């Protein structure tokens, strides 16, 4: 029988372990909870982002268990590798894995020299949730969003289980389906401090499950927006229409209002104004097919 990892944390469907904008972002390994696996129903995806206009052409790629079509203008190919299990108690939580696949668009990706690499990760869902409490929490949040238990809001989003940093803001949130699964995508940035929103660290983020619930899919693609500074330097020039970073000489810098303004600005940025466009990245995600 096919199964979906349904992570049950008592009745705390809206638990928020993410940092607020005024706190120093950091991912903390949470305590182990009881994991229950139940037969997979069809996920109730109530809102789906569609990739329109469609890319004129693309590159079909098969790497390991993953088949995808890379829209023209993003990259010309991909490579992949299978990562061996790393489960010892002395391994940092962000490095632990039951074994997974990494598919990379790095060498030909349209944006080079960014903080993040353009990669897709395939994890065995149950094994990863059992091994890493942060993965457990993220899958719980993802399941709640896909089933409509909680609203599509930044404080309910899953986080990247293998990042030793926290999400400082999230915008452009949409549910999105792929060939044999569904998930959520958004635009975000991670840091270990209240970092300026910038094009060096900004990325398009996707998390989802295959329809059988067996595979947890995580994708990270560097992204730029027209009104952000090009680096995380607090003195970096901000383009016209951008949001000024709080004055650190102020004894009470208002980071919460800053990140809210950045989020509003990105939400109101046309999808085609990002590089790559959100249309292109949505099309790439929608093309994914994960083999059993």
Coordinates of C-alpha atoms in Angstrom, one line a residue:
X1 CA 0.0 0.0 0.0
X2 CA 1.3 3.4 -0.9
X3 CA 1.8 5.7 2.1
X4 CA 2.2 9.4 2.8
X5 CA 4.1 10.7 5.7
X6 CA 1.5 12.4 7.9
X7 CA 3.3 14.0 10.7
X8 CA 1.2 14.2 13.8
X9 CA 2.2 16.6 16.5
X10 CA -0.8 16.3 18.7
X11 CA -3.3 19.1 17.7
X12 CA -0.6 21.8 17.3
X13 CA -1.3 22.4 13.6
X14 CA -0.3 26.0 13.7
X15 CA 2.9 25.6 15.7
X16 CA 5.5 28.3 14.9
X17 CA 9.1 27.5 15.5
X18 CA 10.4 30.0 13.0
X19 CA 12.2 33.2 14.0
X20 CA 10.4 36.5 14.0
X21 CA 11.9 39.4 12.1
X22 CA 13.3 40.9 15.2
X23 CA 15.0 37.7 16.4
X24 CA 18.3 36.3 15.2
X25 CA 17.3 33.6 12.8
X26 CA 18.6 30.1 13.7
X27 CA 17.4 26.6 13.1
X28 CA 17.2 24.6 16.3
X29 CA 17.0 20.8 16.3
X30 CA 13.7 20.1 18.0
X31 CA 12.9 17.1 20.2
X32 CA 11.8 13.8 18.7
X33 CA 8.0 13.3 18.4
X34 CA 5.9 10.3 17.6
X35 CA 5.6 9.7 13.8
X36 CA 2.5 8.1 12.4
X37 CA 2.2 6.8 8.8
X38 CA -1.3 6.4 7.4
X39 CA -2.5 5.5 3.9
X40 CA -2.2 8.4 1.4
X41 CA -5.4 10.2 0.4
X42 CA -5.3 12.6 -2.5
X43 CA -3.9 15.9 -1.3
X44 CA -6.4 18.8 -1.4
X45 CA -4.4 21.4 -3.3
X46 CA -6.7 24.4 -3.3
X47 CA -4.5 26.9 -5.1
X48 CA -2.0 26.0 -7.9
X49 CA 0.5 28.4 -9.5
X50 CA 0.5 28.0 -13.3
X51 CA 3.5 28.6 -15.5
X52 CA 2.2 31.1 -18.1
X53 CA 3.4 32.1 -20.6
X54 CA 4.9 28.7 -21.3
X55 CA 8.6 28.6 -22.3
X56 CA 9.2 28.2 -26.0
X57 CA 11.4 25.2 -25.6
X58 CA 13.3 23.3 -23.0
X59 CA 15.9 20.6 -22.3
X60 CA 14.7 17.2 -21.2
X61 CA 17.0 15.7 -18.6
X62 CA 17.0 12.4 -16.6
X63 CA 19.3 12.2 -13.6
X64 CA 18.9 9.2 -11.3
X65 CA 15.3 9.0 -10.3
X66 CA 14.4 12.4 -11.5
X67 CA 13.2 13.5 -15.0
X68 CA 12.7 17.2 -15.7
X69 CA 12.5 19.8 -18.4
X70 CA 14.7 22.8 -18.0
X71 CA 13.1 25.8 -19.7
X72 CA 15.3 27.7 -22.2
X73 CA 17.3 30.4 -20.6
X74 CA 17.7 28.9 -17.2
X75 CA 20.4 26.2 -17.8
X76 CA 21.4 23.8 -20.5
X77 CA 21.7 20.6 -18.5
X78 CA 22.0 19.0 -15.1
X79 CA 24.1 16.5 -13.2
X80 CA 23.4 14.5 -10.1
X81 CA 24.9 12.2 -7.4
X82 CA 23.6 9.9 -4.7
X83 CA 24.7 10.9 -1.2
X84 CA 25.4 8.0 1.2
X85 CA 23.6 7.8 4.6
X86 CA 25.1 9.9 7.4
X87 CA 23.3 9.1 10.6
X88 CA 25.8 9.0 13.5
X89 CA 24.8 10.9 16.7
X90 CA 27.8 13.2 16.5
X91 CA 26.9 14.4 13.0
X92 CA 25.4 18.0 13.0
X93 CA 21.7 17.9 12.2
X94 CA 22.1 19.8 8.9
X95 CA 24.4 17.1 7.6
X96 CA 22.4 14.1 8.7
X97 CA 20.8 12.1 5.9
X98 CA 19.3 8.6 5.4
X99 CA 20.8 8.8 1.9
X100 CA 19.4 11.1 -0.8
X101 CA 19.9 12.4 -4.4
X102 CA 21.2 15.8 -5.3
X103 CA 20.5 17.1 -8.8
X104 CA 22.5 20.3 -9.8
X105 CA 22.1 22.9 -12.6
X106 CA 25.2 24.6 -11.3
X107 CA 27.6 24.8 -14.3
X108 CA 25.2 26.4 -16.8
X109 CA 22.7 28.1 -14.5
X110 CA 21.8 31.7 -15.6
X111 CA 23.0 33.2 -12.3
X112 CA 26.6 32.4 -11.3
X113 CA 28.5 33.3 -8.1
X114 CA 25.5 33.4 -5.8
X115 CA 25.4 32.2 -2.2
X116 CA 23.2 29.2 -3.0
X117 CA 23.6 26.5 -5.7
X118 CA 20.7 25.6 -8.0
X119 CA 19.8 22.2 -6.8
X120 CA 17.0 19.7 -6.3
X121 CA 17.1 17.2 -3.4
X122 CA 15.2 13.9 -3.2
X123 CA 14.9 12.4 0.3
X124 CA 13.0 9.2 1.4
X125 CA 10.3 11.0 3.4
X126 CA 9.7 8.7 6.3
X127 CA 13.4 7.9 6.9
X128 CA 14.4 11.6 6.8
X129 CA 11.5 12.6 9.1
X130 CA 12.5 9.9 11.6
X131 CA 16.2 10.8 11.5
X132 CA 16.1 14.7 11.7
X133 CA 13.6 16.5 13.9
X134 CA 13.8 19.6 11.6
X135 CA 12.8 17.5 8.6
X136 CA 9.9 16.1 10.7
X137 CA 8.7 19.6 11.5
X138 CA 9.0 20.8 7.9
X139 CA 7.1 17.9 6.6
X140 CA 4.4 18.4 9.2
X141 CA 4.1 22.1 8.1
X142 CA 4.1 21.1 4.4
X143 CA 1.3 18.5 5.0
X144 CA -0.8 21.0 6.8
X145 CA -0.5 23.6 4.0
X146 CA -1.3 21.0 1.3
X147 CA -4.3 19.7 3.1
X148 CA -5.6 23.2 3.8
X149 CA -5.4 22.8 7.6
X150 CA -3.5 26.2 7.9
X151 CA -3.5 29.3 5.7
X152 CA -0.7 30.0 3.1
X153 CA 1.2 32.5 5.3
X154 CA 4.9 32.9 6.0
X155 CA 4.7 31.8 9.7
X156 CA 3.3 28.4 8.6
X157 CA 5.9 27.6 5.9
X158 CA 8.3 24.6 6.0
X159 CA 12.0 25.5 6.4
X160 CA 15.1 23.9 4.8
X161 CA 16.0 21.1 7.2
X162 CA 19.7 21.1 6.1
X163 CA 20.3 24.8 6.6
X164 CA 22.1 26.0 9.7
X165 CA 20.3 29.3 9.5
X166 CA 16.8 30.7 9.6
X167 CA 14.3 32.2 7.2
X168 CA 14.2 36.0 7.4
X169 CA 11.3 36.6 5.1
X170 CA 9.1 34.8 2.6
X171 CA 7.0 36.1 -0.3
X172 CA 5.2 35.1 -3.5
X173 CA 3.8 32.0 -1.8
X174 CA 1.8 29.5 -4.0
X175 CA 0.8 25.9 -4.0
X176 CA 2.1 24.1 -7.2
X177 CA 1.8 20.6 -8.6
X178 CA 4.4 18.6 -10.5
X179 CA 3.9 15.5 -12.7
X180 CA 3.5 13.0 -9.8
X181 CA 3.3 15.2 -6.7
X182 CA 2.5 18.6 -5.2
X183 CA 4.0 21.2 -3.0
X184 CA 4.6 24.9 -2.3
X185 CA 6.9 27.5 -3.7
X186 CA 8.0 30.9 -2.4
X187 CA 10.8 33.5 -2.6
X188 CA 13.0 33.7 0.5
X189 CA 16.3 34.4 2.1
X190 CA 18.1 32.7 5.0
X191 CA 20.6 34.1 7.5
X192 CA 22.0 33.7 11.0
X193 CA 21.3 37.4 11.7
X194 CA 18.7 40.0 10.5
X195 CA 20.3 40.3 7.1
X196 CA 19.5 42.9 4.4
X197 CA 17.3 41.5 1.6
X198 CA 19.7 41.1 -1.3
X199 CA 20.2 39.4 -4.7
X200 CA 23.3 37.4 -3.5
X201 CA 21.3 35.3 -1.1
X202 CA 17.7 35.5 -2.5
X203 CA 16.3 32.2 -3.8
X204 CA 13.2 30.5 -5.1
X205 CA 12.3 27.6 -2.8
X206 CA 10.1 24.6 -3.4
X207 CA 9.1 21.7 -1.1
X208 CA 6.8 18.9 -1.9
X209 CA 5.8 15.3 -1.7
X210 CA 5.3 12.7 -4.5
X211 CA 1.7 11.5 -4.6
X212 CA 2.7 8.2 -2.9
X213 CA 4.2 10.1 0.0
X214 CA 7.5 8.3 -0.3
X215 CA 9.7 11.1 -1.6
X216 CA 10.3 14.5 -0.1
X217 CA 11.4 17.0 -2.7
X218 CA 13.3 20.2 -1.9
X219 CA 14.5 22.7 -4.6
X220 CA 16.6 25.8 -4.3
X221 CA 17.3 28.1 -7.2
X222 CA 19.2 31.5 -6.9
X223 CA 17.0 34.4 -7.9
X224 CA 17.3 38.1 -8.3
X225 CA 14.7 40.9 -8.0
X226 CA 15.0 44.4 -9.6
X227 CA 14.7 46.4 -6.4
X228 CA 17.2 44.6 -4.1
X229 CA 20.8 45.4 -3.3
X230 CA 23.3 43.1 -5.1
X231 CA 25.0 42.0 -1.9
X232 CA 24.4 41.6 1.8
X233 CA 26.7 44.5 2.6
X234 CA 24.6 46.9 4.7
X235 CA 26.1 49.8 2.7
X236 CA 25.4 48.3 -0.7
X237 CA 23.4 50.7 -3.0
X238 CA 19.7 50.0 -3.1
X239 CA 18.0 50.5 -6.5
X240 CA 15.3 53.0 -6.9
X241 CA 12.1 51.7 -5.5
X242 CA 13.9 49.5 -3.0
X243 CA 13.5 49.4 0.8
X244 CA 16.2 51.0 3.0
X245 CA 17.8 48.7 5.7
X246 CA 17.2 49.9 9.3
X247 CA 19.7 52.2 10.8
X248 CA 21.8 50.1 13.1
X249 CA 22.7 53.3 15.1
X250 CA 19.1 53.3 16.2
X251 CA 18.8 51.6 19.6
X252 CA 15.6 49.9 18.4
X253 CA 16.0 49.2 14.7
X254 CA 12.6 48.1 13.3
X255 CA 13.4 44.9 11.5
X256 CA 9.8 43.7 11.6
X257 CA 8.6 46.6 9.5
X258 CA 11.6 46.3 7.2
X259 CA 10.9 42.7 6.3
X260 CA 7.2 43.3 6.0
X261 CA 8.0 46.1 3.5
X262 CA 10.4 43.8 1.5
X263 CA 7.8 41.1 1.5
X264 CA 5.1 43.5 0.1
X265 CA 7.5 44.8 -2.5
X266 CA 8.4 41.3 -3.7
X267 CA 4.8 40.2 -3.7
X268 CA 4.0 43.1 -6.0
X269 CA 6.9 42.5 -8.3
X270 CA 5.7 41.0 -11.7
X271 CA 6.7 37.4 -12.1
X272 CA 8.6 38.2 -15.3
X273 CA 10.7 40.8 -13.5
X274 CA 12.7 38.2 -11.5
X275 CA 15.7 36.5 -13.0
X276 CA 15.0 33.7 -13.8
X277 CA 11.3 34.6 -14.1
X278 CA 8.9 32.9 -11.7
X279 CA 7.2 31.5 -14.8
X280 CA 10.3 29.7 -15.8
X281 CA 11.0 28.2 -12.4
X282 CA 7.4 27.2 -11.9
X283 CA 7.5 25.5 -15.3
X284 CA 10.7 23.6 -14.2
X285 CA 9.0 22.4 -11.0
X286 CA 5.8 21.4 -12.8
X287 CA 7.8 19.3 -15.2
X288 CA 9.3 17.1 -12.4
X289 CA 8.7 13.3 -12.5
X290 CA 10.2 11.3 -9.6
X291 CA 10.5 7.6 -10.2
X292 CA 9.7 5.2 -7.4

